[in-house]
Amino acid sequence: MDMEVVGRAISTLPADDDHPYRTGAWRPQTTEWDAPDLELVAGEIPTDLDGVYLRNTENPVRPSIGRYHPFDGDAMVHLVGFRDGKAFYRNRFVRTDGLRAEEEAGHALWAGISERPSKSLREDGWGARGRMKDASSTDVVVHAGTAITSFYQCGDLYRMDPLTLEDQGKANWHGKFPSEAGVSAHPKVDENTGEMLFFNYGTDAPYMHYGVVDPDNRLVHYVDIELPGPRLPHDMSYTENYAILNDFPLFWDENILRGGGYAARFHPHLPTRIGVIPRRGASHEIRWFEAAPTYVLHWANAYEDGDEIVLDGYFQDNPEPQAPVDASYYERLSRFLSLDNMQTYLHRWRLNLRTGQVSEQRLSDRISEFPMINGRRSGRRHRYTYAATGAPGVFLLDGLVKHDTETGKEEQYRFDDGVFGSETAMAPSVGSAAEDDGYLITLTTDVANDRSECLIFDAANVTVGPIARLRLPERIASGTHSTWAAGANIPNWRTADTMTSALGL
C-alpha cells in the first residue's frame, strides 16, 4: 500500500496508561497519513460508489485536567474517498483553538466533562458548561461544499476541505456566527434545500436558540427558544416545513449547578416535550407536544404525513443507569455510555398538528443506536434506518442493523470478536432510485490483530457481510459519528489534477 506520513502529534498521555477509553480499541492515534491507493483485502470496490466517507474521532493528545471522559478527546477526521473503483485515505487532526493552545503549553489547560469547569487553567473555554475545551470531536457534516466538525456541548464549527482535509478555519457566517452560544453537537444539513439547521443551549435564559444557515453560508434565521430551565438537548430533526427541538426530563441538577457543578438527573415525573416550529418560524410559533418521559440521544428522521409529523429516534428505557455502590470511577463512567445500560430502542412518535395529541410506537425490540438513513430522504418519508449495535457494558459498537420500518424486518451483521465499528453511513449509488440502492460504509478497529479496515456493505443485503474490505495504514481509535458526501457535492471532485493527486494516479 502506497502511503506517506504527513504529520505527527506529541502525546503527553502516560506511558503506562490504563484508562479504558485511552487504551484497547480507544488507543489514540498520533500520526496523520496520506494513502492514495488503499490495499484491497477482499472483494471489489463498486464503480458506482462515488464520494467520501468522513468520520470524526475523540482522539486525545493530552489527558485533560482531572478525570478523563472519552468526549474530551481531540478531534481527528478520517476520510475514505471512492471513485472509479479505487479508494484513498487521509486523516487529520482538527486544528481547534484548544488543541493549538495545549500544543503551545505542552500540557492540558482545561478540565474535561467529568470535572468541574473551575479546575481549568484557562477561563476562555467553550461549551454549554463554560470553561471547557471545545474539542470539536463529536460530529461531522458537509455543508456548502465544506466539511464541518462540531462539539458535544456547543462550540465553534471548524471547517475542512472535504477532499484534502485542509484546515479552513472556523465558521464565520459572514460575521453572524453566534459566538456567545455556539452550535451544539448535531447541526442538520438538508440535502434537498442546501440549508443547515442548528440549535444551541446553555445555562442562562432563554436556554436555547434555533437557527438556519443558507447554502451560501449566511445566517438567515436565529430565534430564542424559551425553556423552563437549563436543559441537555443533544440532537434535533426536521421535516420539509418544520424544525423539531426537544426538552427532555434528563437535565442538570439545578442545586448542583448553582454550586458550579454539573450532574445530569432524570426526572421521571416530568413529560418529554417535543417542540415543533416552522423552519423560519418566530419564537412564539413553537408548539410543544408532551410524550412519555425518556431521553433521546439521536433522532433518525422525521417527515410529514397529513396532519401528523412522524418522528423516529431512540427511546431510552433507562436514561439514568445506576452503578453499584462499590463501582469504580470507570464503571460509573461507562453506565452512561453503553447502549445496554441505557436500553436504547428505535421508537416512533406521531405528533398530530391538528389535535395536539401524541401517539407512540416501539419499532424494534433490538438494542441499537447511532441511526443513519439515505440522506436524500432526510425530512421526507423514509423506510430504512441503519444503526449500530453496542458491546455490553462499554462504549463500543460491535455490529450494524438495518431496520425496515414498514415491515418490521431487521437484518443484522455482527463484527468478529474484538472488532468494533463506527456509525455506518449510507452512500446512494450513482443514479440510484430505490431507497436502499447503495452502500453502507464503516471503519473498524481490530484490537486482536492491531489493524483497521474500511468495510463496504450492499445496503440492500446487509446480512451477506462486507462486499469489500480495505486496509487502513494503521489501527485507528474507536469513534462514532460519520457522514457521506457524494462526489457531485464536493468542489474540485472531477478536476483532473486534484483527483490525480488525491488518488495517486
Short mmCIF file of C-alpha atoms in Angstrom, two decimals:
data_model
loop_
_atom_site.label_atom_id
_atom_site.label_comp_id
_atom_site.label_asym_id
_atom_site.label_seq_id
_atom_site.Cartn_x
_atom_site.Cartn_y
_atom_site.Cartn_z
CA MET A 1 0.00 0.00 0.00
CA ASP A 2 1.40 3.38 -1.05
CA MET A 3 1.25 5.75 1.91
CA GLU A 4 3.01 8.74 3.44
CA VAL A 5 3.26 10.19 6.94
CA VAL A 6 2.39 13.88 6.72
CA GLY A 7 2.32 14.82 10.41
CA ARG A 8 2.64 13.62 14.00
CA ALA A 9 1.35 14.97 17.29
CA ILE A 10 3.35 14.83 20.51
CA SER A 11 1.30 12.99 23.10
CA THR A 12 1.61 13.63 26.84
CA LEU A 13 -0.54 10.66 27.85
CA PRO A 14 1.16 8.46 30.47
CA ALA A 15 3.28 5.61 29.12
CA ASP A 16 1.57 3.15 31.48
CA ASP A 17 -1.92 4.42 30.71
CA ASP A 18 -4.72 2.12 31.89
CA HIS A 19 -7.75 4.27 31.16
CA PRO A 20 -10.31 2.12 29.28
CA TYR A 21 -11.10 4.98 26.90
CA ARG A 22 -7.45 5.64 26.04
CA THR A 23 -6.38 2.02 25.61
CA GLY A 24 -7.55 -1.03 23.66
CA ALA A 25 -9.99 -0.02 20.94
CA TRP A 26 -9.69 3.57 22.17
CA ARG A 27 -5.90 3.72 21.90
CA PRO A 28 -5.18 7.18 20.44
CA GLN A 29 -3.58 7.79 17.09
CA THR A 30 -0.92 10.49 16.71
CA THR A 31 0.05 10.04 13.04
CA GLU A 32 -1.54 11.80 10.08
CA TRP A 33 -1.43 9.82 6.84
CA ASP A 34 -1.98 10.12 3.12
CA ALA A 35 -2.68 6.79 1.41
CA PRO A 36 -3.57 7.45 -2.25
CA ASP A 37 -4.40 3.85 -3.12
CA LEU A 38 -5.77 1.69 -0.29
CA GLU A 39 -4.97 -2.01 -0.21
CA LEU A 40 -7.99 -4.12 -1.17
CA VAL A 41 -8.09 -7.04 1.28
CA ALA A 42 -11.18 -8.73 -0.16
CA GLY A 43 -13.95 -8.14 -2.70
CA GLU A 44 -14.23 -5.29 -5.16
CA ILE A 45 -14.94 -1.58 -4.77
CA PRO A 46 -18.18 -0.78 -6.61
CA THR A 47 -17.66 1.54 -9.56
CA ASP A 48 -20.93 3.36 -8.80
CA LEU A 49 -19.66 4.35 -5.33
CA ASP A 50 -18.55 7.95 -5.81
CA GLY A 51 -17.76 10.34 -2.96
CA VAL A 52 -16.23 10.48 0.52
CA TYR A 53 -16.94 8.88 3.86
CA LEU A 54 -15.90 11.14 6.75
CA ARG A 55 -15.71 10.10 10.40
CA ASN A 56 -14.90 12.23 13.43
CA THR A 57 -12.99 10.72 16.35
CA GLU A 58 -12.38 11.56 20.03
CA ASN A 59 -8.62 11.08 19.92
CA PRO A 60 -6.74 12.51 22.92
CA VAL A 61 -3.32 14.07 22.69
CA ARG A 62 -3.41 15.27 26.31
CA PRO A 63 -5.38 13.67 29.13
CA SER A 64 -7.41 16.74 30.30
CA ILE A 65 -7.21 18.03 33.87
CA GLY A 66 -8.62 15.57 36.42
CA ARG A 67 -10.90 12.76 35.34
CA TYR A 68 -10.88 11.98 31.62
CA HIS A 69 -14.08 11.32 29.68
CA PRO A 70 -13.93 9.95 26.11
CA PHE A 71 -15.75 13.01 24.82
CA ASP A 72 -12.74 15.11 25.93
CA GLY A 73 -10.57 13.66 23.14
CA ASP A 74 -9.22 15.93 20.41
CA ALA A 75 -10.94 15.76 17.05
CA MET A 76 -9.40 13.71 14.27
CA VAL A 77 -11.22 13.31 10.96
CA HIS A 78 -10.75 10.16 8.88
CA LEU A 79 -11.60 10.29 5.17
CA VAL A 80 -12.02 7.43 2.72
CA GLY A 81 -12.73 8.58 -0.83
CA PHE A 82 -14.09 6.41 -3.66
CA ARG A 83 -14.02 6.98 -7.41
CA ASP A 84 -13.98 4.66 -10.42
CA GLY A 85 -13.42 1.55 -8.32
CA LYS A 86 -10.46 2.99 -6.41
CA ALA A 87 -10.14 4.31 -2.85
CA PHE A 88 -7.84 6.70 -1.00
CA TYR A 89 -7.47 7.61 2.69
CA ARG A 90 -6.22 10.51 4.75
CA ASN A 91 -6.66 11.64 8.34
CA ARG A 92 -6.02 14.96 10.05
CA PHE A 93 -6.37 16.49 13.49
CA VAL A 94 -8.88 19.33 13.62
CA ARG A 95 -6.81 22.39 14.46
CA THR A 96 -9.05 23.76 17.19
CA ASP A 97 -8.10 26.72 19.34
CA GLY A 98 -7.88 24.33 22.29
CA LEU A 99 -5.54 21.90 20.54
CA ARG A 100 -3.26 24.74 19.42
CA ALA A 101 -3.14 26.27 22.91
CA GLU A 102 -2.30 22.97 24.59
CA GLU A 103 0.35 22.23 21.95
CA GLU A 104 1.97 25.56 22.77
CA ALA A 105 1.72 24.99 26.53
CA GLY A 106 2.82 21.35 26.35
CA HIS A 107 0.15 20.20 28.81
CA ALA A 108 -3.60 20.18 29.39
CA LEU A 109 -5.24 23.54 30.05
CA TRP A 110 -8.87 22.54 30.51
CA ALA A 111 -10.81 20.16 32.74
CA GLY A 112 -13.00 17.62 30.99
CA ILE A 113 -16.69 16.80 31.02
CA SER A 114 -16.38 14.72 34.21
CA GLU A 115 -14.87 17.60 36.21
CA ARG A 116 -15.96 20.98 37.46
CA PRO A 117 -15.03 23.61 34.87
CA SER A 118 -13.43 25.66 37.68
CA LYS A 119 -10.47 23.24 37.61
CA SER A 120 -9.48 24.53 34.17
CA LEU A 121 -6.31 26.61 33.98
CA ARG A 122 -7.85 28.81 31.30
CA GLU A 123 -11.04 30.84 31.64
CA ASP A 124 -11.62 31.26 27.92
CA GLY A 125 -13.28 27.89 27.47
CA TRP A 126 -16.24 26.95 25.33
CA GLY A 127 -19.34 24.87 25.65
CA ALA A 128 -22.72 24.98 27.37
CA ARG A 129 -20.88 24.26 30.62
CA GLY A 130 -18.33 27.06 30.17
CA ARG A 131 -14.56 26.94 30.74
CA MET A 132 -14.11 23.66 28.93
CA LYS A 133 -12.11 22.86 25.81
CA ASP A 134 -14.08 22.86 22.59
CA ALA A 135 -12.60 19.67 21.15
CA SER A 136 -14.92 19.67 18.09
CA SER A 137 -14.72 15.87 18.20
CA THR A 138 -18.38 14.88 18.09
CA ASP A 139 -19.93 15.07 14.63
CA VAL A 140 -19.00 15.89 11.06
CA VAL A 141 -21.29 17.09 8.25
CA VAL A 142 -20.75 18.59 4.81
CA HIS A 143 -22.46 21.91 4.10
CA ALA A 144 -21.91 24.24 1.14
CA GLY A 145 -19.07 22.04 -0.07
CA THR A 146 -17.18 22.17 3.24
CA ALA A 147 -16.68 19.54 5.95
CA ILE A 148 -17.69 20.88 9.37
CA THR A 149 -16.92 19.40 12.80
CA SER A 150 -18.86 20.16 15.97
CA PHE A 151 -18.70 19.67 19.73
CA TYR A 152 -20.79 17.72 22.24
CA GLN A 153 -21.87 20.65 24.42
CA CYS A 154 -21.81 23.56 21.96
CA GLY A 155 -18.87 25.38 20.45
CA ASP A 156 -17.36 26.70 17.27
CA LEU A 157 -17.73 24.89 13.96
CA TYR A 158 -14.39 24.00 12.38
CA ARG A 159 -14.13 23.83 8.60
CA MET A 160 -12.03 21.47 6.43
CA ASP A 161 -11.79 20.78 2.73
CA PRO A 162 -13.82 17.55 2.27
CA LEU A 163 -11.34 16.23 -0.28
CA THR A 164 -7.94 17.19 1.15
CA LEU A 165 -8.88 17.84 4.84
CA GLU A 166 -7.02 21.14 4.58
CA ASP A 167 -7.77 23.42 7.55
CA GLN A 168 -10.18 26.21 6.56
CA GLY A 169 -10.60 27.83 9.97
CA LYS A 170 -13.78 28.40 11.94
CA ALA A 171 -17.24 29.06 10.54
CA ASN A 172 -17.97 32.79 10.43
CA TRP A 173 -21.26 33.03 8.54
CA HIS A 174 -20.36 36.45 7.16
CA GLY A 175 -19.81 37.80 10.67
CA LYS A 176 -23.07 36.43 12.12
CA PHE A 177 -21.84 33.27 13.89
CA PRO A 178 -23.37 33.19 17.42
CA SER A 179 -20.02 33.31 19.21
CA GLU A 180 -21.52 33.57 22.70
CA ALA A 181 -23.60 30.41 22.39
CA GLY A 182 -22.00 28.41 19.56
CA VAL A 183 -23.64 25.42 17.89
CA SER A 184 -24.49 22.11 19.50
CA ALA A 185 -23.29 18.65 18.51
CA HIS A 186 -25.59 17.89 15.59
CA PRO A 187 -26.36 20.59 13.02
CA LYS A 188 -28.55 19.12 10.29
CA VAL A 189 -27.95 19.57 6.56
CA ASP A 190 -30.99 19.23 4.29
CA GLU A 191 -29.62 17.79 1.04
CA ASN A 192 -32.77 18.86 -0.78
CA THR A 193 -32.51 22.59 0.04
CA GLY A 194 -28.84 23.03 0.94
CA GLU A 195 -29.80 24.62 4.27
CA MET A 196 -28.19 23.78 7.59
CA LEU A 197 -30.44 23.82 10.67
CA PHE A 198 -28.97 24.04 14.18
CA PHE A 199 -29.62 24.86 17.81
CA ASN A 200 -27.57 25.74 20.87
CA TYR A 201 -28.20 25.72 24.60
CA GLY A 202 -26.70 26.97 27.85
CA THR A 203 -27.30 27.80 31.50
CA ASP A 204 -28.81 31.27 31.01
CA ALA A 205 -32.33 32.16 29.87
CA PRO A 206 -33.83 31.64 27.33
CA TYR A 207 -31.61 28.48 27.49
CA MET A 208 -31.89 27.62 23.76
CA HIS A 209 -31.72 29.21 20.30
CA TYR A 210 -32.61 27.81 16.90
CA GLY A 211 -31.22 28.93 13.56
CA VAL A 212 -30.90 28.32 9.81
CA VAL A 213 -27.84 28.83 7.59
CA ASP A 214 -28.48 29.08 3.85
CA PRO A 215 -26.46 27.37 1.07
CA ASP A 216 -24.26 30.50 0.82
CA ASN A 217 -23.21 30.23 4.50
CA ARG A 218 -25.38 33.12 5.62
CA LEU A 219 -27.24 33.01 8.93
CA VAL A 220 -30.74 33.77 7.68
CA HIS A 221 -32.77 32.85 10.77
CA TYR A 222 -32.00 32.86 14.52
CA VAL A 223 -34.59 32.92 17.33
CA ASP A 224 -34.85 32.34 21.07
CA ILE A 225 -36.46 29.12 22.30
CA GLU A 226 -37.65 29.56 25.87
CA LEU A 227 -37.25 26.54 28.16
CA PRO A 228 -38.24 26.09 31.83
CA GLY A 229 -34.58 25.96 32.85
CA PRO A 230 -31.15 24.69 31.76
CA ARG A 231 -31.52 21.55 29.68
CA LEU A 232 -29.34 18.97 27.89
CA PRO A 233 -30.66 18.56 24.34
CA HIS A 234 -28.25 16.67 22.10
CA ASP A 235 -29.91 16.30 18.69
CA MET A 236 -32.71 17.73 16.56
CA SER A 237 -34.69 16.73 13.50
CA TYR A 238 -36.67 18.40 10.75
CA THR A 239 -39.30 17.90 8.04
CA GLU A 240 -39.89 19.79 4.80
CA ASN A 241 -41.65 22.60 6.69
CA TYR A 242 -40.69 22.27 10.37
CA ALA A 243 -37.76 22.01 12.73
CA ILE A 244 -38.13 19.69 15.73
CA LEU A 245 -36.48 20.52 19.06
CA ASN A 246 -36.81 18.91 22.47
CA ASP A 247 -36.97 19.34 26.23
CA PHE A 248 -36.31 16.01 27.95
CA PRO A 249 -36.67 15.30 31.68
CA LEU A 250 -32.97 14.39 31.90
CA PHE A 251 -31.11 17.59 32.70
CA TRP A 252 -28.63 19.21 35.04
CA ASP A 253 -29.43 19.15 38.77
CA GLU A 254 -30.06 22.84 39.41
CA ASN A 255 -28.88 22.70 43.05
CA ILE A 256 -25.52 21.30 41.95
CA LEU A 257 -25.45 23.73 39.04
CA ARG A 258 -25.74 26.69 41.41
CA GLY A 259 -22.61 25.43 43.17
CA GLY A 260 -20.62 25.27 39.95
CA GLY A 261 -21.05 21.52 39.35
CA TYR A 262 -22.72 19.65 36.52
CA ALA A 263 -24.60 16.40 37.14
CA ALA A 264 -27.43 15.07 34.99
CA ARG A 265 -30.53 13.76 36.74
CA PHE A 266 -33.61 12.03 35.30
CA HIS A 267 -36.98 13.40 36.46
CA PRO A 268 -39.50 10.66 35.54
CA HIS A 269 -42.43 12.70 36.88
CA LEU A 270 -41.93 15.18 34.03
CA PRO A 271 -43.01 14.50 30.44
CA THR A 272 -40.86 14.54 27.35
CA ARG A 273 -41.61 17.76 25.46
CA ILE A 274 -41.14 17.86 21.69
CA GLY A 275 -41.14 21.30 20.10
CA VAL A 276 -42.30 21.90 16.53
CA ILE A 277 -41.51 25.24 14.91
CA PRO A 278 -41.79 26.35 11.26
CA ARG A 279 -38.33 26.24 9.72
CA ARG A 280 -38.33 30.04 9.56
CA GLY A 281 -40.73 30.45 12.48
CA ALA A 282 -40.75 33.08 15.23
CA SER A 283 -40.18 32.17 18.88
CA HIS A 284 -43.89 32.30 19.72
CA GLU A 285 -44.77 29.89 16.90
CA ILE A 286 -43.22 26.85 18.55
CA ARG A 287 -45.73 24.20 19.69
CA TRP A 288 -44.87 21.75 22.45
CA PHE A 289 -46.15 18.18 22.46
CA GLU A 290 -45.99 16.03 25.60
CA ALA A 291 -44.94 12.38 25.49
CA ALA A 292 -43.72 9.62 27.80
CA PRO A 293 -40.67 10.60 29.87
CA THR A 294 -37.37 9.44 28.36
CA TYR A 295 -34.20 10.77 26.79
CA VAL A 296 -33.29 10.59 23.10
CA LEU A 297 -29.64 10.91 22.23
CA HIS A 298 -30.16 10.65 18.46
CA TRP A 299 -33.08 11.03 16.08
CA ALA A 300 -33.25 9.01 12.87
CA ASN A 301 -35.58 11.19 10.77
CA ALA A 302 -38.91 13.00 10.66
CA TYR A 303 -41.49 13.63 7.95
CA GLU A 304 -44.99 14.99 7.45
CA ASP A 305 -47.92 12.61 6.98
CA GLY A 306 -51.19 14.51 6.57
CA ASP A 307 -51.98 16.25 9.88
CA GLU A 308 -49.15 14.42 11.62
CA ILE A 309 -45.41 14.67 11.98
CA VAL A 310 -43.80 11.24 12.17
CA LEU A 311 -40.62 11.31 14.26
CA ASP A 312 -38.27 8.33 14.69
CA GLY A 313 -35.50 8.16 17.28
CA TYR A 314 -34.01 6.10 20.07
CA PHE A 315 -36.14 5.91 23.23
CA GLN A 316 -34.15 5.16 26.39
CA ASP A 317 -35.88 2.86 28.85
CA ASN A 318 -33.21 3.71 31.44
CA PRO A 319 -31.91 7.26 30.93
CA GLU A 320 -30.09 7.32 34.29
CA PRO A 321 -28.46 3.91 34.82
CA GLN A 322 -27.30 3.23 38.34
CA ALA A 323 -23.86 1.84 39.14
CA PRO A 324 -23.19 -0.45 42.14
CA VAL A 325 -22.23 1.33 45.35
CA ASP A 326 -18.70 -0.09 45.18
CA ALA A 327 -18.27 0.67 41.44
CA SER A 328 -15.01 2.17 40.27
CA TYR A 329 -14.86 5.53 38.51
CA TYR A 330 -14.50 3.75 35.19
CA GLU A 331 -17.58 1.61 35.89
CA ARG A 332 -19.60 4.68 36.88
CA LEU A 333 -18.44 6.45 33.73
CA SER A 334 -19.45 3.56 31.46
CA ARG A 335 -23.00 3.36 32.78
CA PHE A 336 -23.93 6.48 30.77
CA LEU A 337 -22.11 5.26 27.67
CA SER A 338 -23.20 1.68 26.96
CA LEU A 339 -26.34 1.05 24.95
CA ASP A 340 -27.38 -1.96 27.05
CA ASN A 341 -27.30 0.13 30.24
CA MET A 342 -29.42 2.90 28.73
CA GLN A 343 -31.69 0.38 26.96
CA THR A 344 -32.00 2.21 23.64
CA TYR A 345 -34.75 1.14 21.23
CA LEU A 346 -35.91 2.51 17.88
CA HIS A 347 -39.18 4.31 18.57
CA ARG A 348 -41.78 6.35 16.69
CA TRP A 349 -43.71 9.39 17.84
CA ARG A 350 -46.69 10.75 15.88
CA LEU A 351 -47.43 14.41 16.62
CA ASN A 352 -50.89 15.49 15.47
CA LEU A 353 -50.72 19.15 14.46
CA ARG A 354 -54.50 19.46 14.44
CA THR A 355 -55.37 17.89 17.81
CA GLY A 356 -52.11 18.30 19.70
CA GLN A 357 -52.15 14.60 20.61
CA VAL A 358 -49.12 12.29 20.59
CA SER A 359 -49.11 8.55 19.89
CA GLU A 360 -46.05 6.35 20.37
CA GLN A 361 -44.87 3.01 19.00
CA ARG A 362 -41.78 0.89 19.58
CA LEU A 363 -40.35 -0.11 16.22
CA SER A 364 -37.80 -2.67 17.41
CA ASP A 365 -37.03 -4.86 20.40
CA ARG A 366 -33.34 -4.88 19.49
CA ILE A 367 -31.00 -2.53 21.35
CA SER A 368 -29.20 -0.29 18.85
CA GLU A 369 -28.37 3.40 18.30
CA PHE A 370 -26.49 5.88 16.05
CA PRO A 371 -29.10 5.85 13.27
CA MET A 372 -28.40 6.83 9.67
CA ILE A 373 -30.67 6.94 6.62
CA ASN A 374 -30.32 7.66 2.93
CA GLY A 375 -29.60 11.39 3.14
CA ARG A 376 -31.82 12.12 0.15
CA ARG A 377 -34.78 11.09 2.36
CA SER A 378 -33.92 13.38 5.27
CA GLY A 379 -37.02 15.31 6.28
CA ARG A 380 -39.05 13.16 3.87
CA ARG A 381 -40.75 9.80 4.27
CA HIS A 382 -38.18 7.07 4.73
CA ARG A 383 -38.40 3.32 5.08
CA TYR A 384 -34.95 2.14 6.16
CA THR A 385 -32.85 3.06 9.19
CA TYR A 386 -29.28 1.79 9.52
CA ALA A 387 -27.94 1.69 13.07
CA ALA A 388 -25.21 0.25 15.26
CA THR A 389 -25.40 -2.40 17.96
CA GLY A 390 -23.31 -1.99 21.11
CA ALA A 391 -20.93 -4.23 23.01
CA PRO A 392 -22.25 -4.95 26.55
CA GLY A 393 -21.14 -2.61 29.29
CA VAL A 394 -18.83 -0.35 27.25
CA PHE A 395 -18.95 2.41 24.67
CA LEU A 396 -18.07 0.32 21.62
CA LEU A 397 -20.08 -0.59 18.52
CA ASP A 398 -19.97 -4.29 17.65
CA GLY A 399 -22.19 -4.55 14.56
CA LEU A 400 -24.85 -2.96 12.41
CA VAL A 401 -28.54 -3.48 11.81
CA LYS A 402 -30.93 -2.45 9.04
CA HIS A 403 -34.47 -1.66 10.21
CA ASP A 404 -37.37 -1.82 7.74
CA THR A 405 -39.88 0.50 9.41
CA GLU A 406 -42.68 -0.60 7.08
CA THR A 407 -42.48 -4.38 7.56
CA GLY A 408 -40.60 -4.56 10.86
CA LYS A 409 -37.98 -6.81 9.28
CA GLU A 410 -34.42 -6.46 10.55
CA GLU A 411 -31.12 -7.52 9.04
CA GLN A 412 -28.07 -7.70 11.28
CA TYR A 413 -24.35 -8.14 10.81
CA ARG A 414 -22.01 -8.58 13.76
CA PHE A 415 -18.29 -7.89 13.54
CA ASP A 416 -15.80 -10.53 14.63
CA ASP A 417 -14.88 -10.70 18.31
CA GLY A 418 -12.61 -7.82 19.27
CA VAL A 419 -13.58 -5.78 16.19
CA PHE A 420 -15.52 -2.54 16.68
CA GLY A 421 -17.05 -0.18 14.14
CA SER A 422 -18.24 3.37 13.61
CA GLU A 423 -21.52 5.00 12.77
CA THR A 424 -22.44 3.48 9.40
CA ALA A 425 -23.14 6.00 6.65
CA MET A 426 -25.41 5.21 3.72
CA ALA A 427 -23.95 6.11 0.30
CA PRO A 428 -26.55 6.04 -2.50
CA SER A 429 -25.13 4.53 -5.66
CA VAL A 430 -24.71 6.86 -8.63
CA GLY A 431 -28.04 7.16 -10.45
CA SER A 432 -29.94 5.18 -7.80
CA ALA A 433 -33.71 5.41 -7.43
CA ALA A 434 -34.58 2.87 -4.72
CA GLU A 435 -34.04 3.99 -1.12
CA ASP A 436 -31.66 1.13 -0.31
CA ASP A 437 -29.86 1.14 -3.66
CA GLY A 438 -26.42 1.98 -2.38
CA TYR A 439 -23.76 1.06 0.12
CA LEU A 440 -23.09 1.15 3.85
CA ILE A 441 -19.63 2.25 4.90
CA THR A 442 -17.92 1.98 8.27
CA LEU A 443 -14.41 1.94 9.73
CA THR A 444 -13.38 -0.83 12.11
CA THR A 445 -10.81 -1.18 14.86
CA ASP A 446 -9.49 -4.73 15.27
CA VAL A 447 -7.75 -4.89 18.65
CA ALA A 448 -6.62 -8.51 18.46
CA ASN A 449 -4.93 -8.10 15.07
CA ASP A 450 -3.86 -4.48 15.61
CA ARG A 451 -5.35 -3.15 12.37
CA SER A 452 -8.19 -1.10 10.94
CA GLU A 453 -10.25 -1.53 7.82
CA CYS A 454 -12.92 0.24 5.81
CA LEU A 455 -15.87 -2.08 5.17
CA ILE A 456 -18.38 -1.65 2.33
CA PHE A 457 -21.77 -3.39 2.52
CA ASP A 458 -24.58 -3.69 -0.01
CA ALA A 459 -27.35 -1.66 1.66
CA ALA A 460 -29.98 -3.97 0.15
CA ASN A 461 -28.38 -7.12 1.58
CA VAL A 462 -26.61 -6.45 4.86
CA THR A 463 -26.52 -10.00 6.19
CA VAL A 464 -24.10 -11.27 3.50
CA GLY A 465 -21.39 -9.16 5.08
CA PRO A 466 -18.96 -6.72 3.52
CA ILE A 467 -18.61 -6.83 -0.26
CA ALA A 468 -15.21 -5.10 0.04
CA ARG A 469 -12.60 -4.63 2.75
CA LEU A 470 -9.82 -2.05 2.56
CA ARG A 471 -6.78 -1.89 4.87
CA LEU A 472 -6.00 1.46 6.53
CA PRO A 473 -2.38 2.49 7.18
CA GLU A 474 -2.61 1.79 10.93
CA ARG A 475 -5.10 0.93 13.64
CA ILE A 476 -7.28 3.92 14.42
CA ALA A 477 -9.02 4.85 17.66
CA SER A 478 -12.66 3.91 18.09
CA GLY A 479 -15.08 6.64 17.06
CA THR A 480 -18.72 7.30 16.34
CA HIS A 481 -20.28 9.94 14.11
CA SER A 482 -19.80 10.00 10.37
CA THR A 483 -21.29 11.31 7.15
CA TRP A 484 -21.34 10.63 3.43
CA ALA A 485 -20.83 13.28 0.77
CA ALA A 486 -21.44 12.46 -2.89
CA GLY A 487 -18.67 13.45 -5.28
CA ALA A 488 -21.13 15.73 -7.06
CA ASN A 489 -21.31 17.86 -3.89
CA ILE A 490 -17.55 18.22 -3.38
CA PRO A 491 -15.68 21.12 -5.00
CA ASN A 492 -12.97 20.03 -7.48
CA TRP A 493 -14.04 16.39 -7.27
CA ARG A 494 -13.80 15.94 -11.01
CA THR A 495 -10.90 18.30 -11.60
CA ALA A 496 -8.17 16.15 -13.12
CA ASP A 497 -5.15 17.49 -11.24
CA THR A 498 -6.93 17.41 -7.88
CA MET A 499 -8.14 13.84 -8.32
CA THR A 500 -4.80 12.71 -9.76
CA SER A 501 -3.13 13.89 -6.55
CA ALA A 502 -5.88 12.52 -4.30
CA LEU A 503 -5.94 9.08 -5.90
CA GLY A 504 -2.25 8.80 -6.66
CA LEU A 505 -2.91 8.26 -10.37
#
